[in-house]
PDB file of C-alpha atoms in Angstrom:
ATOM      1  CA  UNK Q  28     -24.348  60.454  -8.091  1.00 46.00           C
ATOM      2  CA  UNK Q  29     -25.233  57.319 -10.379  1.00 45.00           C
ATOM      3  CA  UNK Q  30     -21.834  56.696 -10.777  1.00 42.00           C
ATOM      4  CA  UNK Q  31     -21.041  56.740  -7.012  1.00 46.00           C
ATOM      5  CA  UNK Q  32     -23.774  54.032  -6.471  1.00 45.00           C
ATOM      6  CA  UNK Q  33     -23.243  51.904  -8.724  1.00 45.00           C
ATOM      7  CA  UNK Q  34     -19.505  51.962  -7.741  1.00 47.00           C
ATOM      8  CA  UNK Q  35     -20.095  51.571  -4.129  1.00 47.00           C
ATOM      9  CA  UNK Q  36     -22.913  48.454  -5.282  1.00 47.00           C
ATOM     10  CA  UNK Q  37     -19.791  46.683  -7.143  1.00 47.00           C
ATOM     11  CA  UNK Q  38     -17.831  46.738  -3.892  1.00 47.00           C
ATOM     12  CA  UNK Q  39     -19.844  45.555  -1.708  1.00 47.00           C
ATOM     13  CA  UNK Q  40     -20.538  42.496  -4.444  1.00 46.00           C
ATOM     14  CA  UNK Q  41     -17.249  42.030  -4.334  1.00 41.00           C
ATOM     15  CA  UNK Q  42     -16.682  41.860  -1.016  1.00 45.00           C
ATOM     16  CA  UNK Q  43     -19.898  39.737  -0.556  1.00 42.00           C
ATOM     17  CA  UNK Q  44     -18.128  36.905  -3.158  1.00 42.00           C
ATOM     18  CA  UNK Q  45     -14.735  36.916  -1.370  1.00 41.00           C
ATOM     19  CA  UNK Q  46     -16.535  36.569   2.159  1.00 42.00           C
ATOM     20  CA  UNK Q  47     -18.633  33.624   1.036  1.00 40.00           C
ATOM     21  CA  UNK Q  48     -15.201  31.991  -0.326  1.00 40.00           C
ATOM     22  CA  UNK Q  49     -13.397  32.043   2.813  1.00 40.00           C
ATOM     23  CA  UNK Q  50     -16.258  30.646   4.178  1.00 39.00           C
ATOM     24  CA  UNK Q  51     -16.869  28.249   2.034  1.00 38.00           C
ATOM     25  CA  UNK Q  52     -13.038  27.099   2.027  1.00 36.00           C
ATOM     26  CA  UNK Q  53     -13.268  24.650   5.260  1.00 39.00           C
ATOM     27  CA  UNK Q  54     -10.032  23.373   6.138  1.00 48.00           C
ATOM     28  CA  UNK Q  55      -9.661  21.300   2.670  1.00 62.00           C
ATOM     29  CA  UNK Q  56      -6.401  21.326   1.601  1.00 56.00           C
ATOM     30  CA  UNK Q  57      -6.978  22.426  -1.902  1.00 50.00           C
ATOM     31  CA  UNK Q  58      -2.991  21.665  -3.028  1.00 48.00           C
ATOM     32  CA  UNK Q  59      -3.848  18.083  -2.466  1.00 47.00           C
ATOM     33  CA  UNK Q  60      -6.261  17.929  -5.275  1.00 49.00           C
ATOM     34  CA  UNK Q  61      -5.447  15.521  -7.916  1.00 47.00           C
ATOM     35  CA  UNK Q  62      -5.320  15.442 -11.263  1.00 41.00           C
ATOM     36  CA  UNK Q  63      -9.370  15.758 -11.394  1.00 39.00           C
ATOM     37  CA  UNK Q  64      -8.956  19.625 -10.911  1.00 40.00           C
ATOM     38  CA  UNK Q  65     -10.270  22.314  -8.685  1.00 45.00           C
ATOM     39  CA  UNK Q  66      -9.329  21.093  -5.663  1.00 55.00           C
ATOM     40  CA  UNK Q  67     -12.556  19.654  -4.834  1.00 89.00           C
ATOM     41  CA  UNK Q  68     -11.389  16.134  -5.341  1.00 96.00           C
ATOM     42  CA  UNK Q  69      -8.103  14.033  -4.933  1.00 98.00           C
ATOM     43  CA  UNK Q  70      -6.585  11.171  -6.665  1.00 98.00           C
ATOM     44  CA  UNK Q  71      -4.728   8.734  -4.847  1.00 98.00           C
ATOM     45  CA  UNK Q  72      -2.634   5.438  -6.555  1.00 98.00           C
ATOM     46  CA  UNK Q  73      -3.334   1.955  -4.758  1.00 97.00           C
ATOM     47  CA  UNK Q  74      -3.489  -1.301  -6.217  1.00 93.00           C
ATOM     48  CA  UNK Q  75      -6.650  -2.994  -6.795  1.00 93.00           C
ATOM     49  CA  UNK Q  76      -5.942  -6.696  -7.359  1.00 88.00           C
ATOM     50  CA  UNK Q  77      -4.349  -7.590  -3.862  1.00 90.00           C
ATOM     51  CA  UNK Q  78      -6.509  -8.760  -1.485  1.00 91.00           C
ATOM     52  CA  UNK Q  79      -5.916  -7.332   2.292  1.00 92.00           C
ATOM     53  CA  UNK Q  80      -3.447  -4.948   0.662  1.00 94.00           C
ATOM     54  CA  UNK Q  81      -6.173  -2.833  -2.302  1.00 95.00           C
ATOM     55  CA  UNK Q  82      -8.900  -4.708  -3.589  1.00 94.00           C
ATOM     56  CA  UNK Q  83     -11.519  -3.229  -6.377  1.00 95.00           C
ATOM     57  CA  UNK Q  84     -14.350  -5.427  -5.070  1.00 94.00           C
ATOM     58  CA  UNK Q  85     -17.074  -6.765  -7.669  1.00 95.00           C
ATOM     59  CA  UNK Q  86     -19.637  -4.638  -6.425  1.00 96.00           C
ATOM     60  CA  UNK Q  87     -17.381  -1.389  -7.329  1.00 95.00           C
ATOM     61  CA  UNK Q  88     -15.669  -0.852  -3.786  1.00 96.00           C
ATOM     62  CA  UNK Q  89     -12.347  -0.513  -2.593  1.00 98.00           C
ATOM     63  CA  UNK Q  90     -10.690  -2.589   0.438  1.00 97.00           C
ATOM     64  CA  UNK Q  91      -7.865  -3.368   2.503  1.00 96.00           C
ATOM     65  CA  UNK Q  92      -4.916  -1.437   4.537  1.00 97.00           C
ATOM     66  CA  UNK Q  93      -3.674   0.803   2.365  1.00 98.00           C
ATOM     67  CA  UNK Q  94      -7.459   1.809   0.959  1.00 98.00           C
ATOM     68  CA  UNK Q  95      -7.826   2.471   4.893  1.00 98.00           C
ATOM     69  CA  UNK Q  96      -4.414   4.433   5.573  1.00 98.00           C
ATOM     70  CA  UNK Q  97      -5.521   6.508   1.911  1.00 98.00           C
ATOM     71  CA  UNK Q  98      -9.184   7.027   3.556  1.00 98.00           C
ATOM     72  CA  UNK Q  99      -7.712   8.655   6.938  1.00 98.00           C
ATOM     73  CA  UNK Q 100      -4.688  10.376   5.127  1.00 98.00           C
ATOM     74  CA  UNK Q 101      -7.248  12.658   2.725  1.00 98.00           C
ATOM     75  CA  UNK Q 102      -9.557  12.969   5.804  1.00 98.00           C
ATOM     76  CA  UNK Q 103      -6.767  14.735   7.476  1.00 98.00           C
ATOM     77  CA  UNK Q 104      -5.902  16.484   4.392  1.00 97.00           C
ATOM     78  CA  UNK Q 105      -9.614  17.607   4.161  1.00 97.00           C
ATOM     79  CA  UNK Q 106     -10.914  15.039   2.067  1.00 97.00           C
ATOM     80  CA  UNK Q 107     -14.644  13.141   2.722  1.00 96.00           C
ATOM     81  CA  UNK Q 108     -14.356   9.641   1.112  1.00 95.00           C
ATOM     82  CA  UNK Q 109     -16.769  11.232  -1.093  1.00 96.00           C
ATOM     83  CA  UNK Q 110     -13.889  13.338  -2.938  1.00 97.00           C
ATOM     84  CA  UNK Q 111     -12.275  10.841  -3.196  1.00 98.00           C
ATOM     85  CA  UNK Q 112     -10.793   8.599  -6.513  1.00 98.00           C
ATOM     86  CA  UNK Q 113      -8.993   5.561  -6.986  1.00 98.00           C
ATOM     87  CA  UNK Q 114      -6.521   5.240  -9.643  1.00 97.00           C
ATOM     88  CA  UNK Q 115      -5.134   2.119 -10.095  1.00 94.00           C
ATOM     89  CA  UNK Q 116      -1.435   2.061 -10.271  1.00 92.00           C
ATOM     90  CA  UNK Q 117       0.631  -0.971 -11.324  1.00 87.00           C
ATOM     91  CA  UNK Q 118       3.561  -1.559  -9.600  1.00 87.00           C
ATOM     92  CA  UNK Q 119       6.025  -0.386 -12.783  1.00 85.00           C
ATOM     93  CA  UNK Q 120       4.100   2.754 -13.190  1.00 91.00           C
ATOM     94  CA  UNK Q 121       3.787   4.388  -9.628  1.00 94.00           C
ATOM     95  CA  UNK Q 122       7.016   6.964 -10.366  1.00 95.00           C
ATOM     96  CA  UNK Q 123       5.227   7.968 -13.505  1.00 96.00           C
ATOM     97  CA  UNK Q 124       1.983   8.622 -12.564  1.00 97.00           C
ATOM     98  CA  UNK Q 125       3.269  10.291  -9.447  1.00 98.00           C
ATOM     99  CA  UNK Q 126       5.848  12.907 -11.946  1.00 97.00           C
ATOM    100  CA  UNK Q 127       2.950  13.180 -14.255  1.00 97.00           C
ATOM    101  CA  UNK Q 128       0.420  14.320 -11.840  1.00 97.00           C
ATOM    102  CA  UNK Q 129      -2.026  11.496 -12.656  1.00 97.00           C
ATOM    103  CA  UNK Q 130      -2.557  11.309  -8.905  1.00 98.00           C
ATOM    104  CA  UNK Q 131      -1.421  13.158  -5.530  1.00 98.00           C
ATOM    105  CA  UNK Q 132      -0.188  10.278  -3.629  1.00 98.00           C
ATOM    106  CA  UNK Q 133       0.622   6.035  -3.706  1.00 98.00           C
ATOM    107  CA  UNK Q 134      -0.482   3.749  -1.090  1.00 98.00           C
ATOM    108  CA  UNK Q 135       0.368   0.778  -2.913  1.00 95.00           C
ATOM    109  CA  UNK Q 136       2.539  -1.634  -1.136  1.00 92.00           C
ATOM    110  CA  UNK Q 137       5.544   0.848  -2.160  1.00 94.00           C
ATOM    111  CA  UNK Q 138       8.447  -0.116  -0.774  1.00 92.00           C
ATOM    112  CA  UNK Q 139      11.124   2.758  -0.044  1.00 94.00           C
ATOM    113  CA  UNK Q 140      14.223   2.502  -1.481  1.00 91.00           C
ATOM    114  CA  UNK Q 141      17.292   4.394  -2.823  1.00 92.00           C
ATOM    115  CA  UNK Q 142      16.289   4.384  -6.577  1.00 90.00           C
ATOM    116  CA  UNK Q 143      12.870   5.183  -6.081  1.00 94.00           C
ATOM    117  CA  UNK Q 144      14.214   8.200  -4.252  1.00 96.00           C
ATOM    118  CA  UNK Q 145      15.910   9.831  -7.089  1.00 96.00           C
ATOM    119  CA  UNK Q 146      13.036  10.152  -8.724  1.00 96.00           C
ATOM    120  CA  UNK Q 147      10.114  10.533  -5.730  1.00 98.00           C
ATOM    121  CA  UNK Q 148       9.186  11.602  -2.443  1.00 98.00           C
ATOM    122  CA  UNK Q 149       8.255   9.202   0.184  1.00 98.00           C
ATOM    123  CA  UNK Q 150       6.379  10.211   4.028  1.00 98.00           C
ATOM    124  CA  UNK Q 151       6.160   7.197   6.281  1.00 98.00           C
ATOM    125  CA  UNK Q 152       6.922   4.904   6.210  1.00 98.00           C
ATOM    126  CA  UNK Q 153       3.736   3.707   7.661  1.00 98.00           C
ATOM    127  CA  UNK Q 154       4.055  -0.204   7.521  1.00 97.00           C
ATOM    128  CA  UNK Q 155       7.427  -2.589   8.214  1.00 96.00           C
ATOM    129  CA  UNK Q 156       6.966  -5.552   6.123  1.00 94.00           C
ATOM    130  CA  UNK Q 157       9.138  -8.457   5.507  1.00 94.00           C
ATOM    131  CA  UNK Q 158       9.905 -10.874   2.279  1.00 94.00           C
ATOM    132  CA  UNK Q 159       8.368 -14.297   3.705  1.00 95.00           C
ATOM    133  CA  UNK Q 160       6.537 -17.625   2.373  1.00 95.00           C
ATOM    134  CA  UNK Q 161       3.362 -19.386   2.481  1.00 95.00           C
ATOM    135  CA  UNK Q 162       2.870 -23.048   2.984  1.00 96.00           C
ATOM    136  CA  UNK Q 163       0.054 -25.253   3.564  1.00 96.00           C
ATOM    137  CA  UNK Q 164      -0.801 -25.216   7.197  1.00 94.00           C
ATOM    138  CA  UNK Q 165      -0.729 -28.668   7.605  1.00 95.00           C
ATOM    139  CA  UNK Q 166       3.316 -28.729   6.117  1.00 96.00           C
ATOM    140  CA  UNK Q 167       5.572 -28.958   8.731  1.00 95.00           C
ATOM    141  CA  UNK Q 168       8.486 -30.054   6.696  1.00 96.00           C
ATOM    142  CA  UNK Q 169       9.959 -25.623   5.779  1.00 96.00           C
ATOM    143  CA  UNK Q 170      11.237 -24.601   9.481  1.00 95.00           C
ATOM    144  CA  UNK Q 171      13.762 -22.210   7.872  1.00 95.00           C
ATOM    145  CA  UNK Q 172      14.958 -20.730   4.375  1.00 95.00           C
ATOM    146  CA  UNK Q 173      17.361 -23.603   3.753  1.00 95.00           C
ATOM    147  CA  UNK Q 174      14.563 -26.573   3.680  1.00 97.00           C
ATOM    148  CA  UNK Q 175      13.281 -25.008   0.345  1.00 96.00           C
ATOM    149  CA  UNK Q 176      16.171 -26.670  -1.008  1.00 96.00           C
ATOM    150  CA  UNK Q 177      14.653 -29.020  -3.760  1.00 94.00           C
ATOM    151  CA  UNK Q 178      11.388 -27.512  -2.571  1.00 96.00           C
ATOM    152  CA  UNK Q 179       9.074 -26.195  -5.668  1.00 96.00           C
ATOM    153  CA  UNK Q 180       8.535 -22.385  -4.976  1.00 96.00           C
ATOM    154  CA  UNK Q 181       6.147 -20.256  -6.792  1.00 94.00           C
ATOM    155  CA  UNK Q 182       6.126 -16.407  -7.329  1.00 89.00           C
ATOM    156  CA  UNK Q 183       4.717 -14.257 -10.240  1.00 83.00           C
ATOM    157  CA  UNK Q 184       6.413 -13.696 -13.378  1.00 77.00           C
ATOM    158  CA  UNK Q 185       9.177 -10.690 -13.192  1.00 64.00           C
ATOM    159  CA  UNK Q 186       9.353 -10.737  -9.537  1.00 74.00           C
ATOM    160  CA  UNK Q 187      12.453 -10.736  -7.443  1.00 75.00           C
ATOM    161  CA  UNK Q 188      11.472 -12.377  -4.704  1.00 84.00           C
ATOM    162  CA  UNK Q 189      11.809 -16.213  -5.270  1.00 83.00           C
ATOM    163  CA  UNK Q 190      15.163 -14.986  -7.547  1.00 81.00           C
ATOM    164  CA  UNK Q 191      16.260 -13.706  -3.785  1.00 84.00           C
ATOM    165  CA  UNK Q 192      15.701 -16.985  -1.846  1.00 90.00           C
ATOM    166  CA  UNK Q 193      17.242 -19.133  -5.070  1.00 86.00           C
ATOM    167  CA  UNK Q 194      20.333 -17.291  -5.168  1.00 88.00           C
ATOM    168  CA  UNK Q 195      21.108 -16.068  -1.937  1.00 90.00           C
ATOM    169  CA  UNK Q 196      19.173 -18.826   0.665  1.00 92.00           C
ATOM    170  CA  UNK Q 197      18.512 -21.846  -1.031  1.00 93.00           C
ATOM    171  CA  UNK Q 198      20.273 -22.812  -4.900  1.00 95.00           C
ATOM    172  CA  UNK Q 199      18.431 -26.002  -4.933  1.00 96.00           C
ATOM    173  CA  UNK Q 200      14.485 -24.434  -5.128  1.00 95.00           C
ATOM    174  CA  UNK Q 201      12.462 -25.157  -7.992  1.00 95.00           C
ATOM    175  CA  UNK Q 202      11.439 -21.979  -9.221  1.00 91.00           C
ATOM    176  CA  UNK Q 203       7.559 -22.014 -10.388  1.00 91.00           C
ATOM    177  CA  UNK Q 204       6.341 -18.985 -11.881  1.00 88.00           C
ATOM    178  CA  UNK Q 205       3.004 -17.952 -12.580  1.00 88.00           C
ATOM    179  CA  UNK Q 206       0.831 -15.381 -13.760  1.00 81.00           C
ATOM    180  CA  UNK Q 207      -0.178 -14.496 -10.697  1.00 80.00           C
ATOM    181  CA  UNK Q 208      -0.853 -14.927  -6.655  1.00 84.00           C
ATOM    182  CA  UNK Q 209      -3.902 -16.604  -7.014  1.00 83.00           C
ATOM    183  CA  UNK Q 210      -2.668 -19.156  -9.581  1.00 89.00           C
ATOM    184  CA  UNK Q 211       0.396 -19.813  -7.174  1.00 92.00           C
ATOM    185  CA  UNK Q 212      -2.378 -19.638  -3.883  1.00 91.00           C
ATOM    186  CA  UNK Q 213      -4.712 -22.799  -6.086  1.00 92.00           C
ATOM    187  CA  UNK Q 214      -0.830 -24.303  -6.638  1.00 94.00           C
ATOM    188  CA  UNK Q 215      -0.182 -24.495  -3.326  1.00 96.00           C
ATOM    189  CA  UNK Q 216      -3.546 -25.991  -2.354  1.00 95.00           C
ATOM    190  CA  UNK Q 217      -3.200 -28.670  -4.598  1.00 95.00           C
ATOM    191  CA  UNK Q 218      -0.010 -29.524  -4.219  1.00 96.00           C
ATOM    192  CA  UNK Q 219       1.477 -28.729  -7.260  1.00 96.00           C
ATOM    193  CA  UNK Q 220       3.677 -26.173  -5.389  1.00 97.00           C
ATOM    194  CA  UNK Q 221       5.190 -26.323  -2.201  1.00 97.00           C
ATOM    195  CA  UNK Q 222       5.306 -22.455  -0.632  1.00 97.00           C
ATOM    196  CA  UNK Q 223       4.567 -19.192  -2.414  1.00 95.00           C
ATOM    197  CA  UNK Q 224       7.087 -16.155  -1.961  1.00 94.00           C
ATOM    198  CA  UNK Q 225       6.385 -12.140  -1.751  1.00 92.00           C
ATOM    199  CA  UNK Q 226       6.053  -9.792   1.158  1.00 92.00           C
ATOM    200  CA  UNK Q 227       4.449 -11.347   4.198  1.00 93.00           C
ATOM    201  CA  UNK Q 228       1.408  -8.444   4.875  1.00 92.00           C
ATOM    202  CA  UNK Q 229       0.559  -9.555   0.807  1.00 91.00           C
ATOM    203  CA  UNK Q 230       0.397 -12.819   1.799  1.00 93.00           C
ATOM    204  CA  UNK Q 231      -1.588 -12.799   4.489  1.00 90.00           C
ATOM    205  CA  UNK Q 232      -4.122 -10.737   2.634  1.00 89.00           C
ATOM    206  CA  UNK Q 233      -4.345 -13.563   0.269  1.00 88.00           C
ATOM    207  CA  UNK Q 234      -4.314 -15.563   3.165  1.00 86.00           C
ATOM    208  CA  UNK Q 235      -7.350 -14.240   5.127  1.00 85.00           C
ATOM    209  CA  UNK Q 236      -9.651 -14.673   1.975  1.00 86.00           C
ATOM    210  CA  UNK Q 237     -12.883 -16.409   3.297  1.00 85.00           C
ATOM    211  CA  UNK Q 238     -12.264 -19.146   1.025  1.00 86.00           C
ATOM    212  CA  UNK Q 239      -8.579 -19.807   2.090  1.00 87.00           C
ATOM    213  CA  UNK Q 240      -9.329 -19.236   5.632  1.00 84.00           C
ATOM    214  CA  UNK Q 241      -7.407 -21.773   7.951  1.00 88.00           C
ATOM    215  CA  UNK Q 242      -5.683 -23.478   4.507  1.00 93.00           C
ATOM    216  CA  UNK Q 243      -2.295 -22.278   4.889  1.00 93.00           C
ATOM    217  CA  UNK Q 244       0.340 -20.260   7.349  1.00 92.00           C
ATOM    218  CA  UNK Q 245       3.384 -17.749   7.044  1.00 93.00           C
ATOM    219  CA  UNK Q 246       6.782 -18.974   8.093  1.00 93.00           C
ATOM    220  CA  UNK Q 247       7.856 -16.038   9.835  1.00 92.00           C
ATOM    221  CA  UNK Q 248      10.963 -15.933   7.891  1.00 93.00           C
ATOM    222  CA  UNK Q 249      11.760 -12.229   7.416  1.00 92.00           C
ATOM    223  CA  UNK Q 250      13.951 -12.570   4.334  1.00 92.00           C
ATOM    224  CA  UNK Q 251      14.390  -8.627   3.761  1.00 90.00           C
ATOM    225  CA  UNK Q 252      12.536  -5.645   5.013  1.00 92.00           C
ATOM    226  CA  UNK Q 253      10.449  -3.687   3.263  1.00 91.00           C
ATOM    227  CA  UNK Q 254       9.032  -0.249   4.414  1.00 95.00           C
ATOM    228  CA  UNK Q 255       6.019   0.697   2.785  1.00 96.00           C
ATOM    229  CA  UNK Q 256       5.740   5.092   2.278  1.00 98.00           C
ATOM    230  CA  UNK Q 257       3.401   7.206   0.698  1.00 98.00           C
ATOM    231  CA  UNK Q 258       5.040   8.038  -2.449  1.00 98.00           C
ATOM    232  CA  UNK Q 259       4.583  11.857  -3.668  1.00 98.00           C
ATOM    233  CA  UNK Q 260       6.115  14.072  -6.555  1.00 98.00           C
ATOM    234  CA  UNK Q 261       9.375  15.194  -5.362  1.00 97.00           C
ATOM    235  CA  UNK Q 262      10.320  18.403  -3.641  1.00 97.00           C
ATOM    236  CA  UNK Q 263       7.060  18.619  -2.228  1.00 98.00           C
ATOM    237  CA  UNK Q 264       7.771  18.936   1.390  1.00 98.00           C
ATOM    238  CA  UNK Q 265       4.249  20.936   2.484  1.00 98.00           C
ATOM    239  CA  UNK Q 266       2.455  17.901   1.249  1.00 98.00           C
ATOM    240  CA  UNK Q 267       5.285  15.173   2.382  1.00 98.00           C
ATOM    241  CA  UNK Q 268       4.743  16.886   6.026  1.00 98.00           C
ATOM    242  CA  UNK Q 269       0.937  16.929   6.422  1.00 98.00           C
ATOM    243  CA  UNK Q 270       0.682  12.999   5.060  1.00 98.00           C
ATOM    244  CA  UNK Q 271       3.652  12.300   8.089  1.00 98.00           C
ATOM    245  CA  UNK Q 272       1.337  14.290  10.605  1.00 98.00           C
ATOM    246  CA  UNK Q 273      -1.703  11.935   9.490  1.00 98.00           C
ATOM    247  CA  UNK Q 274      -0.094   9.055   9.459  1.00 98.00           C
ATOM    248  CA  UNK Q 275       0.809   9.813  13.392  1.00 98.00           C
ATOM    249  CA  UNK Q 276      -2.234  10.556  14.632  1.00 98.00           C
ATOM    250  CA  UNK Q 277      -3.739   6.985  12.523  1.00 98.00           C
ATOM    251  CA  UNK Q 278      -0.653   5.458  14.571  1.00 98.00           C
ATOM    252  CA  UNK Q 279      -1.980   7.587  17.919  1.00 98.00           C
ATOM    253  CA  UNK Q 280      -5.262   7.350  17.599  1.00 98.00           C
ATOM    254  CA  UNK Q 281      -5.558   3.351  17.352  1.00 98.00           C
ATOM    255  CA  UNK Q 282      -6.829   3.691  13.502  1.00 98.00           C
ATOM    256  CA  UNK Q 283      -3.857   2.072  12.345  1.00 98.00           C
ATOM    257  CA  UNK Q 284      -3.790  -1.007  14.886  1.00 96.00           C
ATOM    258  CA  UNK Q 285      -7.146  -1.436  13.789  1.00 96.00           C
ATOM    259  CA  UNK Q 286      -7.008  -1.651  10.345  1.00 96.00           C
ATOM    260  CA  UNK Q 287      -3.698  -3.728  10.518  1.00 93.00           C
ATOM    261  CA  UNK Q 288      -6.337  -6.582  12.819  1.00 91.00           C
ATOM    262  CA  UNK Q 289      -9.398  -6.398  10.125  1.00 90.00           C
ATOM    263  CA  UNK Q 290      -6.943  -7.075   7.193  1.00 90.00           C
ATOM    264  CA  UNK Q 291      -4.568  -8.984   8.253  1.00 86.00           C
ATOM    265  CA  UNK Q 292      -5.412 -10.505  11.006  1.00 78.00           C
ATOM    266  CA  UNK Q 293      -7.333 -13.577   9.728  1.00 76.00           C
ATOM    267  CA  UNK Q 294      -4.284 -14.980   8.227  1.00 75.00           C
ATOM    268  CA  UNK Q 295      -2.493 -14.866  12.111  1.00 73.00           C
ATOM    269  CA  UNK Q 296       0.016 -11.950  10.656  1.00 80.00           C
ATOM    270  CA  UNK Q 297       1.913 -10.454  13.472  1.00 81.00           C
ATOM    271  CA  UNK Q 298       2.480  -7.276  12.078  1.00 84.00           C
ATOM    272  CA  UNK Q 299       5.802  -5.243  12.997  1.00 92.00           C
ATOM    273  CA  UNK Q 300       5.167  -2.184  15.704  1.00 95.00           C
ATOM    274  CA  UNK Q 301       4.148   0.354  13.021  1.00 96.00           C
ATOM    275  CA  UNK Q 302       7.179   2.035  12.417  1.00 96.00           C
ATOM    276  CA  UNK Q 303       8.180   5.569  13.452  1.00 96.00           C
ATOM    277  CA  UNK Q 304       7.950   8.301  10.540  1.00 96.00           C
ATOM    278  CA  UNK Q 305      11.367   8.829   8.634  1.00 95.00           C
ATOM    279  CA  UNK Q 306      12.660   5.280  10.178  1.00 93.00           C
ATOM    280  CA  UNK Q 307      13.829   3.292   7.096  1.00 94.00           C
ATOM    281  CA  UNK Q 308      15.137  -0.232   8.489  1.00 92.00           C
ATOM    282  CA  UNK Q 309      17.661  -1.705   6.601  1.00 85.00           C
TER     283      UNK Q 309
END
């Protein structure tokens, strides 16, 4: 009789913990959790040194269009900005982290392209950038890729971009390398540099600083395109498919044209239509 009880007690308990779990699940989308465990939390890559784009504020916050597209993509997923953590993730690491499982997903400026696909997943894309420059907005003198001919052009160090324009636009530019944008942003304000070279929604975040406001303009050049995804380890289409539904609705919803004005905006980018999900232009 004991027996009986006490079996019929452990049921119920049992049955008691499993209905309190389903409750308690929500609509999170615990395969999105990140390398932080459990499910209750998710890491996503961004960068956290360009402004407009992600930007690790001094006062411990994190900014700019991707940070917002990363925000609404976990929200979707089931995420509050609360379960949320940043990982920074350097340009030359994003595959690993992404095959390691050091985060879930990259919103980092990540352009899509054929060798990056061999080794992840990308949804999106979600932004249609081009290769551009930056001059002084009072410099009337670059009209088109051919006048930086003899011009002094400044990128960082190991980038492609002013190796593009040099050997396929204009031979003649003086290539200036630095350490980084800002150093080429305080070249170009002095003088010491005539335009600055990378993808035009990075330099209009730079741009649309407060203390560069109204200091210099984009050319409008559209050297090459570059279509930003959400990079994700490979093979995983169940994820790859709920980001791609998020990043609709952003699009739908007006999210996306907003966030595209607050960051960019300032700098008078004129941001491509945002692109239609699994459109890669060439």
């Amino acid at each position: 009789m004991k027996l009986r009880k006490a079996s019929a007690a452990a049921a119920a308990a049992v049955a008691l913990a499993l209905t309190v779990t389903a409750c308690g699940s929500g609509k999170k989308d615990d395969s999105a959790g990140g390398s932080t465990g459990g499910g209750d939390k998710i890491t996503i890559g961004i960068k956290i040194d360009q402004p407009g784009i992600g930007l690790k504020t001094p006062d411990g916050k994190y900014v700019g269009f991707d940070v917002d597209v990363a925000k609404y993509v976990a929200k979707e997923l089931g995420y509050e900005e609360g379960d949320i953590v940043f990982k920074e993730t350097k340009s030359a690491d994003r595959e690993t982290a992404i095959e390691r499982g050091d985060v879930k997903f990259i919103a980092a400026s990540y352009s899509i392209n054929d060798k990056r696909l061999a080794k992840v997943d990308f949804a999106g894309p979600y932004l249609l950038a081009h290769q551009d420059i930056l001059v002084r907005a009072d410099d009337n003198t670059i009209t088109k890729p051919e006048d930086l001919n003899k011009k002094k052009l400044c990128s960082v160090t190991g980038s492609t971009s002013a190796t593009n324009v040099k050997e396929k636009l204009a031979p003649q530019a003086q290539l200036q390398e630095f350490g980084g944008y800002s150093e080429c942003l305080t070249g170009l304000e002095n003088k010491v540099v005539d335009a600055l070279t990378t993808d035009d929604s990075i330099l209009a975040g730079y741009a649309a600083q407060e203390a560069f406001k109204g200091k210099f303009k984009l050319a409008g050049f559209k050297m090459s395109n570059e279509n930003y995804g959400i990079g994700l380890k490979k093979g995983d289409a169940e994820l790859k498919d709920k980001i791609n539904k998020a990043l609709e609705k952003m699009v739908s919803d007006g999210s996306w044209q907003k966030a595209v004005d607050a960051h960019f905006g300032p700098a008078g980018y004129k941001s491509e239509p945002a692109p239609k999900i699994g459109n890669i232009v060439k």
